[in-house]
Short mmCIF file of C-alpha atoms in Angstrom, two decimals:
data_model
loop_
_atom_site.label_atom_id
_atom_site.label_comp_id
_atom_site.label_asym_id
_atom_site.label_seq_id
_atom_site.Cartn_x
_atom_site.Cartn_y
_atom_site.Cartn_z
CA UNK A 216 -77.41 92.23 -112.82
CA UNK A 217 -74.26 92.34 -115.36
CA UNK A 218 -72.85 89.82 -117.70
CA UNK A 219 -69.56 90.10 -117.30
CA UNK A 220 -70.83 86.62 -115.41
CA UNK A 221 -68.72 83.94 -114.53
CA UNK A 222 -65.85 84.22 -117.37
CA UNK A 223 -64.91 87.14 -115.15
CA UNK A 224 -63.83 83.53 -114.44
CA UNK A 225 -60.90 85.24 -116.01
CA UNK A 226 -57.59 84.51 -115.11
CA UNK A 227 -56.48 86.08 -112.19
CA UNK A 228 -52.90 85.26 -113.29
CA UNK A 229 -51.01 87.56 -111.48
CA UNK A 230 -47.80 85.89 -110.28
CA UNK A 231 -45.09 83.72 -111.90
CA UNK A 232 -45.94 80.29 -112.46
CA UNK A 233 -42.28 78.44 -111.32
CA UNK A 234 -42.25 74.64 -110.92
CA UNK A 235 -40.48 71.69 -110.99
CA UNK A 236 -41.77 71.21 -114.38
CA UNK A 237 -40.94 73.46 -117.52
CA UNK A 238 -43.58 75.78 -117.89
CA UNK A 239 -44.90 79.54 -118.27
CA UNK A 240 -47.03 81.85 -117.05
CA UNK A 241 -49.14 83.49 -119.22
CA UNK A 242 -53.02 84.22 -119.03
CA UNK A 243 -54.90 81.20 -121.45
CA UNK A 244 -57.99 81.70 -123.90
CA UNK A 245 -61.15 80.29 -123.02
CA UNK A 246 -61.64 76.77 -124.60
CA UNK A 247 -63.94 75.61 -126.94
CA UNK A 248 -66.61 74.27 -123.74
CA UNK A 249 -65.53 77.77 -122.59
CA UNK A 250 -67.06 79.34 -125.65
CA UNK A 251 -69.59 77.21 -125.88
CA UNK A 252 -70.87 77.78 -121.92
CA UNK A 253 -70.11 82.15 -122.95
CA UNK A 254 -72.22 81.13 -126.48
CA UNK A 255 -75.02 80.13 -123.44
CA UNK A 256 -74.66 83.58 -122.32
CA UNK A 257 -74.84 85.40 -124.86
CA UNK A 258 -78.44 83.69 -125.64
CA UNK A 259 -80.10 83.63 -122.16
CA UNK A 260 -78.65 86.43 -120.69
CA UNK A 261 -78.62 86.58 -117.19
CA UNK A 262 -81.66 83.66 -117.28
CA UNK A 263 -78.23 81.28 -118.32
CA UNK A 264 -78.08 79.76 -114.59
CA UNK A 265 -82.04 79.74 -114.13
CA UNK A 266 -82.47 83.16 -113.01
CA UNK A 267 -86.65 82.43 -113.91
CA UNK A 268 -87.45 85.52 -111.58
CA UNK A 269 -85.38 88.52 -114.04
CA UNK A 270 -87.59 89.47 -116.48
CA UNK A 271 -86.29 90.48 -119.98
CA UNK A 272 -86.63 92.67 -122.70
CA UNK A 273 -86.85 91.32 -126.46
CA UNK A 274 -83.53 93.39 -127.20
CA UNK A 275 -81.96 90.87 -123.70
CA UNK A 276 -81.63 93.15 -121.22
CA UNK A 277 -83.80 93.94 -117.62
CA UNK A 278 -87.32 95.73 -118.49
CA UNK A 279 -85.98 98.94 -117.36
CA UNK A 280 -90.03 99.26 -117.39
CA UNK A 281 -90.87 97.96 -114.11
CA UNK A 282 -91.17 99.82 -111.81
CA UNK A 283 -89.76 98.36 -108.47
CA UNK A 284 -92.31 97.08 -107.19
CA UNK A 285 -92.14 94.65 -110.16
CA UNK A 286 -88.61 94.32 -110.23
CA UNK A 287 -87.34 93.57 -107.23
CA UNK A 288 -83.58 92.37 -109.59
CA UNK A 289 -84.03 95.88 -110.29
CA UNK A 290 -82.97 96.76 -106.63
CA UNK A 291 -80.10 93.96 -105.43
CA UNK A 292 -76.64 94.64 -104.59
CA UNK A 293 -74.06 94.11 -107.54
CA UNK A 294 -71.84 91.19 -106.48
CA UNK A 295 -68.95 92.71 -104.90
CA UNK A 296 -65.90 90.25 -103.92
CA UNK A 297 -62.90 90.65 -102.19
CA UNK A 298 -59.97 92.62 -104.23
CA UNK A 299 -57.38 90.38 -104.21
CA UNK A 300 -54.86 91.37 -101.65
CA UNK A 301 -57.62 92.03 -99.80
CA UNK A 302 -59.08 89.25 -96.53
CA UNK A 303 -60.62 87.11 -98.95
CA UNK A 304 -59.43 88.41 -101.80
CA UNK A 305 -56.73 86.26 -104.68
CA UNK A 306 -53.14 87.23 -103.95
CA UNK A 307 -52.37 90.31 -105.18
CA UNK A 308 -48.77 89.52 -106.84
CA UNK A 309 -47.46 92.11 -109.32
CA UNK A 310 -44.73 90.23 -110.78
CA UNK A 311 -45.16 90.03 -114.66
CA UNK A 312 -46.44 87.81 -116.47
CA UNK A 313 -45.42 85.92 -119.74
CA UNK A 314 -47.09 85.69 -123.16
CA UNK A 315 -45.20 82.80 -124.17
CA UNK A 316 -48.18 79.63 -124.83
CA UNK A 317 -48.53 77.20 -122.76
CA UNK A 318 -49.19 73.48 -123.20
CA UNK A 319 -52.19 71.40 -121.99
CA UNK A 320 -49.90 69.71 -119.79
CA UNK A 321 -48.15 72.56 -117.75
CA UNK A 322 -49.53 74.00 -114.45
CA UNK A 323 -51.51 76.70 -116.72
CA UNK A 324 -52.82 74.14 -118.43
CA UNK A 325 -54.23 73.03 -115.29
CA UNK A 326 -55.28 76.92 -114.61
CA UNK A 327 -57.78 76.84 -118.19
CA UNK A 328 -59.40 73.83 -116.99
CA UNK A 329 -60.29 75.33 -113.75
CA UNK A 330 -61.72 78.19 -115.80
CA UNK A 331 -63.63 76.07 -118.40
CA UNK A 332 -64.87 74.19 -115.14
CA UNK A 333 -66.73 77.17 -113.50
CA UNK A 334 -67.89 78.66 -117.33
CA UNK A 335 -69.67 75.37 -117.28
CA UNK A 336 -71.18 75.82 -114.13
CA UNK A 337 -72.15 79.52 -114.81
CA UNK A 338 -74.55 78.47 -118.10
CA UNK A 339 -75.69 75.34 -116.06
CA UNK A 340 -73.77 72.88 -118.12
CA UNK A 341 -73.53 70.51 -115.55
CA UNK A 342 -72.64 67.31 -117.13
CA UNK A 343 -69.53 68.62 -119.10
CA UNK A 344 -68.64 70.30 -115.48
CA UNK A 345 -69.03 66.85 -113.65
CA UNK A 346 -66.84 65.22 -116.60
CA UNK A 347 -63.66 67.27 -115.96
CA UNK A 348 -63.40 65.49 -112.23
CA UNK A 349 -61.05 62.92 -111.87
CA UNK A 350 -62.58 59.44 -112.31
CA UNK A 351 -63.12 57.74 -108.71
CA UNK A 352 -63.04 61.32 -106.81
CA UNK A 353 -65.68 62.55 -104.83
CA UNK A 354 -67.36 64.21 -107.51
CA UNK A 355 -66.84 62.03 -109.95
CA UNK A 356 -68.51 59.80 -107.97
CA UNK A 357 -72.26 61.23 -108.13
CA UNK A 358 -75.20 60.75 -110.26
CA UNK A 359 -75.82 64.08 -112.28
CA UNK A 360 -78.90 64.75 -110.23
CA UNK A 361 -77.27 65.29 -107.43
CA UNK A 362 -73.91 67.01 -109.14
CA UNK A 363 -76.72 69.73 -110.30
CA UNK A 364 -78.49 69.66 -106.73
CA UNK A 365 -75.59 71.05 -105.39
CA UNK A 366 -75.87 74.87 -107.82
CA UNK A 367 -79.61 74.60 -107.75
CA UNK A 368 -79.47 77.40 -104.52
CA UNK A 369 -77.78 79.94 -106.48
CA UNK A 370 -79.68 81.88 -109.23
CA UNK A 371 -76.28 83.14 -110.50
CA UNK A 372 -72.95 81.87 -110.25
CA UNK A 373 -69.33 83.89 -110.44
CA UNK A 374 -65.34 83.08 -110.37
CA UNK A 375 -62.19 84.35 -110.31
CA UNK A 376 -59.19 82.13 -111.10
CA UNK A 377 -55.73 82.62 -109.58
CA UNK A 378 -52.45 81.80 -111.03
CA UNK A 379 -51.00 78.23 -110.10
CA UNK A 380 -48.40 77.25 -107.75
CA UNK A 381 -45.69 74.65 -108.49
CA UNK A 382 -45.99 71.04 -110.50
CA UNK A 383 -45.86 68.63 -107.37
CA UNK A 384 -43.96 65.81 -108.60
CA UNK A 385 -45.40 62.69 -107.71
CA UNK A 386 -44.06 59.31 -108.33
CA UNK A 387 -46.00 58.00 -111.49
CA UNK A 388 -47.98 61.52 -110.16
CA UNK A 389 -48.71 65.07 -110.81
CA UNK A 390 -50.27 67.54 -108.81
CA UNK A 391 -50.68 71.16 -108.50
CA UNK A 392 -52.98 73.78 -106.78
CA UNK A 393 -54.88 76.75 -108.64
CA UNK A 394 -56.61 79.72 -106.10
CA UNK A 395 -59.94 80.27 -106.73
CA UNK A 396 -63.04 83.13 -105.79
CA UNK A 397 -66.52 81.92 -105.96
CA UNK A 398 -68.64 85.38 -105.75
CA UNK A 399 -72.51 83.96 -106.33
CA UNK A 400 -76.30 85.11 -105.83
CA UNK A 401 -78.31 82.67 -103.30
CA UNK A 402 -81.80 81.90 -104.63
CA UNK A 403 -83.90 81.89 -101.94
CA UNK A 404 -83.54 86.02 -100.77
CA UNK A 405 -81.13 86.48 -103.72
CA UNK A 406 -78.12 87.84 -100.84
CA UNK A 407 -74.47 87.44 -102.43
CA UNK A 408 -72.03 84.65 -101.23
CA UNK A 409 -68.68 84.44 -101.15
CA UNK A 410 -66.01 81.47 -100.98
CA UNK A 411 -61.93 81.63 -101.30
CA UNK A 412 -60.30 78.74 -101.62
CA UNK A 413 -58.54 75.95 -104.03
CA UNK A 414 -58.47 73.74 -106.65
CA UNK A 415 -55.82 70.11 -106.64
CA UNK A 416 -56.22 69.11 -110.35
CA UNK A 417 -54.35 65.52 -111.13
CA UNK A 418 -52.66 63.36 -114.47
CA UNK A 419 -50.25 60.81 -114.31
CA UNK A 420 -47.27 61.96 -115.53
CA UNK A 421 -46.12 60.80 -119.20
CA UNK A 422 -44.80 56.86 -118.16
CA UNK A 423 -45.20 53.75 -120.78
CA UNK A 424 -49.03 52.19 -120.59
CA UNK A 425 -50.29 55.80 -119.24
CA UNK A 426 -53.15 56.61 -121.87
CA UNK A 427 -54.00 60.36 -123.28
CA UNK A 428 -56.77 60.57 -120.79
CA UNK A 429 -54.88 59.98 -117.65
CA UNK A 430 -52.06 62.38 -118.72
CA UNK A 431 -54.49 65.16 -118.90
CA UNK A 432 -55.09 67.26 -116.64
CA UNK A 433 -58.38 66.78 -113.75
CA UNK A 434 -59.90 68.18 -110.44
CA UNK A 435 -59.21 65.80 -107.73
CA UNK A 436 -60.68 68.30 -104.73
CA UNK A 437 -62.06 71.54 -104.16
CA UNK A 438 -61.48 73.18 -101.10
CA UNK A 439 -63.74 76.51 -100.45
CA UNK A 440 -64.74 78.12 -96.94
CA UNK A 441 -66.75 81.33 -96.80
CA UNK A 442 -65.99 84.75 -96.75
CA UNK A 443 -67.21 88.42 -95.82
CA UNK A 444 -68.23 90.35 -98.94
CA UNK A 445 -66.10 93.53 -99.81
CA UNK A 446 -67.59 96.23 -96.90
#
């Protein structure tokens, strides 16, 4: 089991990000919350997502001295999500990526929120992850126990993030969609699970009366569908 983990939530931002507001498309650094999530991963290794069955040695790695009968994790096939451009994978757009900085209210800023969200889920920081949902959304309306229950069936949870789309400039509102590919492992039978879909984010435009909180990108909806593993 590798520790490329969640922060394989490595923005696969291979596409340019044309949009109605001036924005540059660039790989983003993980913000402070995502760095905290990685710290948890570094501290707990494969157990960061509650994989209690994985026995670790003092150095933090899997106990390679166990026999096959004693160490079922050593026999697990690696998670292998479909590659970009293949069925079940993210788009494979090889447009050169700008190295310019981005602003939090840009489409790239929205992609950074998605990256942070999945990093937090992988580190089991569910309260922080739920806080990234827009107030009034379905997920934000669930209590923390109910939100957490949706992820309890996984022993590990990862995501790849694609290039954000154009910002939709509604009347005083802004929406943007970010592609996402989830790859995880189920606790029950240790089988891999692969999903593909998108995250829609919302913020209020820079209009009179809008608060700083309302002008931040928040997750409005996530739509995922199962996909087959790579053969």
